[in-house]
CSV table of C-alpha atoms in Angstrom, one decimal:
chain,number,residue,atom,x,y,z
A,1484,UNK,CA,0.0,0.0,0.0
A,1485,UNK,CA,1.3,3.5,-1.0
A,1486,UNK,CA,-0.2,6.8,0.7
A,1487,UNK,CA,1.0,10.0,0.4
A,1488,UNK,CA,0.6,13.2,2.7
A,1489,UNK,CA,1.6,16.5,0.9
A,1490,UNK,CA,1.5,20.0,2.8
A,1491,UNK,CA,0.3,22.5,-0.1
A,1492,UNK,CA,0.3,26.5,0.1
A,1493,UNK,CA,-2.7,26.9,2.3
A,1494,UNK,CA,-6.1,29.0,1.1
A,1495,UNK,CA,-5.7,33.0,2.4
A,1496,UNK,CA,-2.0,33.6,2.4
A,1497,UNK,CA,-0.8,37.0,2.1
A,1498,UNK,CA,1.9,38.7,0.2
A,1499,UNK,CA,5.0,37.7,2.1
A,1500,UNK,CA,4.1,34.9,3.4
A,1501,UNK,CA,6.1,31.7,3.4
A,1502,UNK,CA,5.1,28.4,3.4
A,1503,UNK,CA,6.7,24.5,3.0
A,1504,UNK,CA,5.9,21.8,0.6
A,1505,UNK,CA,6.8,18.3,2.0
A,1506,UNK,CA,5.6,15.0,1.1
A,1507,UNK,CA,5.9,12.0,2.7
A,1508,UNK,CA,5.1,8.6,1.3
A,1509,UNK,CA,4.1,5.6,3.0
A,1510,UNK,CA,5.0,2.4,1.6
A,1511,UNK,CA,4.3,-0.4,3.6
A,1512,UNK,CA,5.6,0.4,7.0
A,1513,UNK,CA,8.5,2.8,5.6
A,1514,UNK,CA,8.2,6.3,5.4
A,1515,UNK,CA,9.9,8.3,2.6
A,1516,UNK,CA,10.2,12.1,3.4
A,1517,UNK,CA,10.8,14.8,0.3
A,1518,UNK,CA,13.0,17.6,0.3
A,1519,UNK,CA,11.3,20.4,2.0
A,1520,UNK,CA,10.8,23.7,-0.7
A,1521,UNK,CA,10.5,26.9,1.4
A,1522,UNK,CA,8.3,29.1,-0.9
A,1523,UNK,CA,7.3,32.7,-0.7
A,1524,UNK,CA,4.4,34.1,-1.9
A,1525,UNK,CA,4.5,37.1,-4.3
A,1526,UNK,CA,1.1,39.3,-5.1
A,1527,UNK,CA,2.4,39.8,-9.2
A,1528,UNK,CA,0.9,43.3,-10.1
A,1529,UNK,CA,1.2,46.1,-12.7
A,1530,UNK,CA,1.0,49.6,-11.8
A,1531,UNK,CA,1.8,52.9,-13.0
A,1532,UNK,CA,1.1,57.1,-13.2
A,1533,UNK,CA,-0.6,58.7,-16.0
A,1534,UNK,CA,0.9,62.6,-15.6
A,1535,UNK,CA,1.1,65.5,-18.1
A,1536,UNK,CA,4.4,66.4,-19.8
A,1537,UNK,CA,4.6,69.8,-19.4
A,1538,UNK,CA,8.1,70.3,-20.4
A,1539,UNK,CA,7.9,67.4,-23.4
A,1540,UNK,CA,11.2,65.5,-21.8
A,1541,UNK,CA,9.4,61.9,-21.5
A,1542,UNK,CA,10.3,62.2,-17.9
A,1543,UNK,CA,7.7,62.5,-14.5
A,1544,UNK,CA,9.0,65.9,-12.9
A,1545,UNK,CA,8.3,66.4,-9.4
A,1546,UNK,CA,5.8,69.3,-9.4
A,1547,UNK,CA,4.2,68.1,-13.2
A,1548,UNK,CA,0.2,67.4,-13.1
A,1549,UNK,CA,-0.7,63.8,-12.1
A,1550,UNK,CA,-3.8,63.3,-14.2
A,1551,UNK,CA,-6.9,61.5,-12.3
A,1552,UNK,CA,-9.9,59.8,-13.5
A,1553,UNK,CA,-8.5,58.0,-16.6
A,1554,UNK,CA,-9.8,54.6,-17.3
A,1555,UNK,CA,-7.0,52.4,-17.4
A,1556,UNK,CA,-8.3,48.3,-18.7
A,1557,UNK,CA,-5.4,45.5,-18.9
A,1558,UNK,CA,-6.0,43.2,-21.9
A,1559,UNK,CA,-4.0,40.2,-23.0
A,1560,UNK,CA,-3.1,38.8,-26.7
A,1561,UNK,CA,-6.2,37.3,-28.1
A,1562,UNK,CA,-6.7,33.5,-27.8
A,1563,UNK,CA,-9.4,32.2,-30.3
A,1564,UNK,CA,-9.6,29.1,-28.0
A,1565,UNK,CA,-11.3,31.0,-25.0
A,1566,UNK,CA,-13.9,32.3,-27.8
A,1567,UNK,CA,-14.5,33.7,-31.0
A,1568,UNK,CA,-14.2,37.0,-31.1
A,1569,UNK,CA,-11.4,39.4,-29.3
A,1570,UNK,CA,-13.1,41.3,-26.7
A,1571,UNK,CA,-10.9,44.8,-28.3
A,1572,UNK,CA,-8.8,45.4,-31.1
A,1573,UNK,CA,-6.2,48.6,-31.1
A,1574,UNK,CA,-4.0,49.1,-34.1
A,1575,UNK,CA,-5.1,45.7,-35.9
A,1576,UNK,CA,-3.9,43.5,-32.4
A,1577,UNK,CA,-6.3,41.8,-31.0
A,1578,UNK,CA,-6.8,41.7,-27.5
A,1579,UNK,CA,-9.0,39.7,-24.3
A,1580,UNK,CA,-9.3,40.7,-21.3
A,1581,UNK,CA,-7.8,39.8,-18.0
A,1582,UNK,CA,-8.6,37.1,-14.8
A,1583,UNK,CA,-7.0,37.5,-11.8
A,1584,UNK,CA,-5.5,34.1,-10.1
A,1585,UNK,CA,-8.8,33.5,-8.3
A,1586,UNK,CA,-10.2,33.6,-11.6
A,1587,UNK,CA,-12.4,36.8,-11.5
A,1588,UNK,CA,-12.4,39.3,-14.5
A,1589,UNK,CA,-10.5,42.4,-14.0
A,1590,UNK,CA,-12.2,45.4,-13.8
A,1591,UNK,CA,-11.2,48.7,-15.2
A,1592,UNK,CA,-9.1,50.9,-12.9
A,1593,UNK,CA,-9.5,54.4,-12.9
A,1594,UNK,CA,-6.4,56.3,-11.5
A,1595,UNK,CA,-6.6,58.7,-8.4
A,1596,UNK,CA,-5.9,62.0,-7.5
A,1597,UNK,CA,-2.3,61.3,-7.9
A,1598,UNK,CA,-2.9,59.8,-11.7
A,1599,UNK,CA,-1.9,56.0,-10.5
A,1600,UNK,CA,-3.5,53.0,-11.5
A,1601,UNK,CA,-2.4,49.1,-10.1
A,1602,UNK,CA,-4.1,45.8,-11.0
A,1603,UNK,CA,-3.5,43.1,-7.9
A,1604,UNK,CA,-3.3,39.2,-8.5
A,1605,UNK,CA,-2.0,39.2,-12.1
A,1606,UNK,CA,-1.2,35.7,-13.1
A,1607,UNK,CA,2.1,35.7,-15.2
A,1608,UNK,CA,2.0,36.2,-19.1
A,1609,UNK,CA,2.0,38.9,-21.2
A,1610,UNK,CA,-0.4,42.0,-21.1
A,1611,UNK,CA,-1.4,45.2,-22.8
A,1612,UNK,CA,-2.4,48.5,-21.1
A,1613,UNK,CA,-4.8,50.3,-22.5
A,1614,UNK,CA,-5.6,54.5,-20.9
A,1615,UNK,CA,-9.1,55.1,-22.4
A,1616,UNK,CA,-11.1,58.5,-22.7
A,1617,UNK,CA,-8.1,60.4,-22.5
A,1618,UNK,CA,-8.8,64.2,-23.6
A,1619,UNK,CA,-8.8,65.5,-26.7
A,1620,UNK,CA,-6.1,67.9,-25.2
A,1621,UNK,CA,-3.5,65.5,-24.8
A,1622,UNK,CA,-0.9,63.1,-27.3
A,1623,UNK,CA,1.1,60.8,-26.0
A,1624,UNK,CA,4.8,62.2,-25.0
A,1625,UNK,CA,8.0,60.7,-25.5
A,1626,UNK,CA,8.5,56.7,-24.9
A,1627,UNK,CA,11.7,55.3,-22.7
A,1628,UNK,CA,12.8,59.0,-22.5
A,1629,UNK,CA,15.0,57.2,-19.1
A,1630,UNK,CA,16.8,54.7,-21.3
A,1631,UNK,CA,18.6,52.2,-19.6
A,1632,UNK,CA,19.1,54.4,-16.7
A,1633,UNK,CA,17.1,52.9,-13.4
A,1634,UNK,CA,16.2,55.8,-11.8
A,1635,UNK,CA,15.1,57.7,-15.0
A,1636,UNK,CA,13.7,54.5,-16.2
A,1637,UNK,CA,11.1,54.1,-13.6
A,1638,UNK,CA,9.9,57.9,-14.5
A,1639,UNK,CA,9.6,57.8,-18.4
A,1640,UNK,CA,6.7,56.9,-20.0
A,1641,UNK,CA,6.2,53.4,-21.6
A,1642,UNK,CA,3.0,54.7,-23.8
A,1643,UNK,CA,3.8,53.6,-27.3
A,1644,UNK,CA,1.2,56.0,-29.2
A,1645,UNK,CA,-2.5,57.0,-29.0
A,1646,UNK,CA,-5.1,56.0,-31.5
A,1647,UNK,CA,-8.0,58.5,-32.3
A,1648,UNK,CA,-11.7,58.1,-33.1
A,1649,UNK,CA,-13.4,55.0,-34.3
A,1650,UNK,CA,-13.0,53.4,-31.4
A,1651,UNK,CA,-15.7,53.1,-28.3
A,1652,UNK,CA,-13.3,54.5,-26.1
A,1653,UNK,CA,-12.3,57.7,-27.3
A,1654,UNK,CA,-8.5,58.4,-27.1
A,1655,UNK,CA,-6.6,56.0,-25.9
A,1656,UNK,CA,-3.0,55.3,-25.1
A,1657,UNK,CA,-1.6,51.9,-24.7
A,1658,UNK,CA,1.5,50.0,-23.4
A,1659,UNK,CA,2.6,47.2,-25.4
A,1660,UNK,CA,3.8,43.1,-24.1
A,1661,UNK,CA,4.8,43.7,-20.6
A,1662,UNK,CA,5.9,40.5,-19.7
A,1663,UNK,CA,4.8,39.4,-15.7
A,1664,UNK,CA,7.0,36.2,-14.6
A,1665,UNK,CA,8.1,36.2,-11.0
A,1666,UNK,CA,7.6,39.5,-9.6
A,1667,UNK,CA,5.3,42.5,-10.2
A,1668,UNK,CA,6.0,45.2,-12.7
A,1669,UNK,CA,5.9,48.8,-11.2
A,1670,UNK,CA,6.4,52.2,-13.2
A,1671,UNK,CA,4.4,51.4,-16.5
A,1672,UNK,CA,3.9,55.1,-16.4
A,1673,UNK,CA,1.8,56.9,-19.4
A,1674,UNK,CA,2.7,60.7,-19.9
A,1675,UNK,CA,0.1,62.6,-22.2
């Protein structure tokens, strides 16, 4: 007779958290024990600040307007096996939309008072961000302004370019194929 008892990541962990995998097989009257795995666990997100450009330099400058109430959707590529038609398509790609690791659609975010948006509980793969209703006022400023600098990397804009009209969303901005594996990805900023 074989039996197995197997500790798993238990149901309500938090962010931080750690727990231990173990197994331990019976066979017969012998006990076989498994390496213990120590894992943490990691709330994957995306997040970012929509702001206006005021001086046109691609970069977020410390007293330059954060812009609130811009409706902010994450999308993935478009999988014709979940269904048959793509729930949006910007620029000829063809997108779905998201479910979190409990398997709940994602909602729109809109961004505060200090323009930042951040979707929670992203499963890894690869997703689009798509600012919708943006102003009339605005174009999309300068992309990777920061270059391969860190600091001025997290304050550029990652906005690729703004498509206008004929769409149900008004203007919209959108980041392209930000790829989520082990750890979440902050400063997917937008500057308008």
């Amino acid at each position: 007779t074989i039996t197995a008892d197997i500790t798993a990541m238990p149901n309500g962990s938090d962010n931080g958290d750690y727990y231990v995998n173990e197994a331990i097989v019976t066979v017969g009257d012998n006990l076989i024990y498994s390496n213990l795995v120590v894992t943490q666990v990691t709330n994957l997100f995306i997040s970012g600040t929509v702001w206006e450009d005021e001086d046109a330099d691609g970069m977020i400058g410390p007293v330059e307007t954060r812009i609130p109430e811009i409706r902010v959707n994450l999308y993935q590529p478009f999988n014709n096996k979940n269904h048959n038609t793509p729930d949006a398509t910007y620029g000829g790609t063809q997108l779905d939309r998201v479910y979190d690791t409990n398997g709940d659609l994602m909602s729109p975010v809109i961004t505060g008072t200090d323009g930042t948006f951040s979707f929670e509980d992203v499963p890894a793969g690869t997703y689009y961000i798509v600012a919708e209703y943006i102003d009339d006022e605005y174009t999309v400023t300068r992309k990777k302004a920061g270059g391969s600098d860190p600091v001025d990397g997290a304050r550029d804009s990652e906005a690729e370019t703004s498509f206008v009209g004929n769409n149900e969303f008004g203007n919209i901005a959108w980041i392209r194929q930000i790829t989520v594996s082990n750890a979440g990805v902050p400063n997917q900023n937008i500057g308008l």
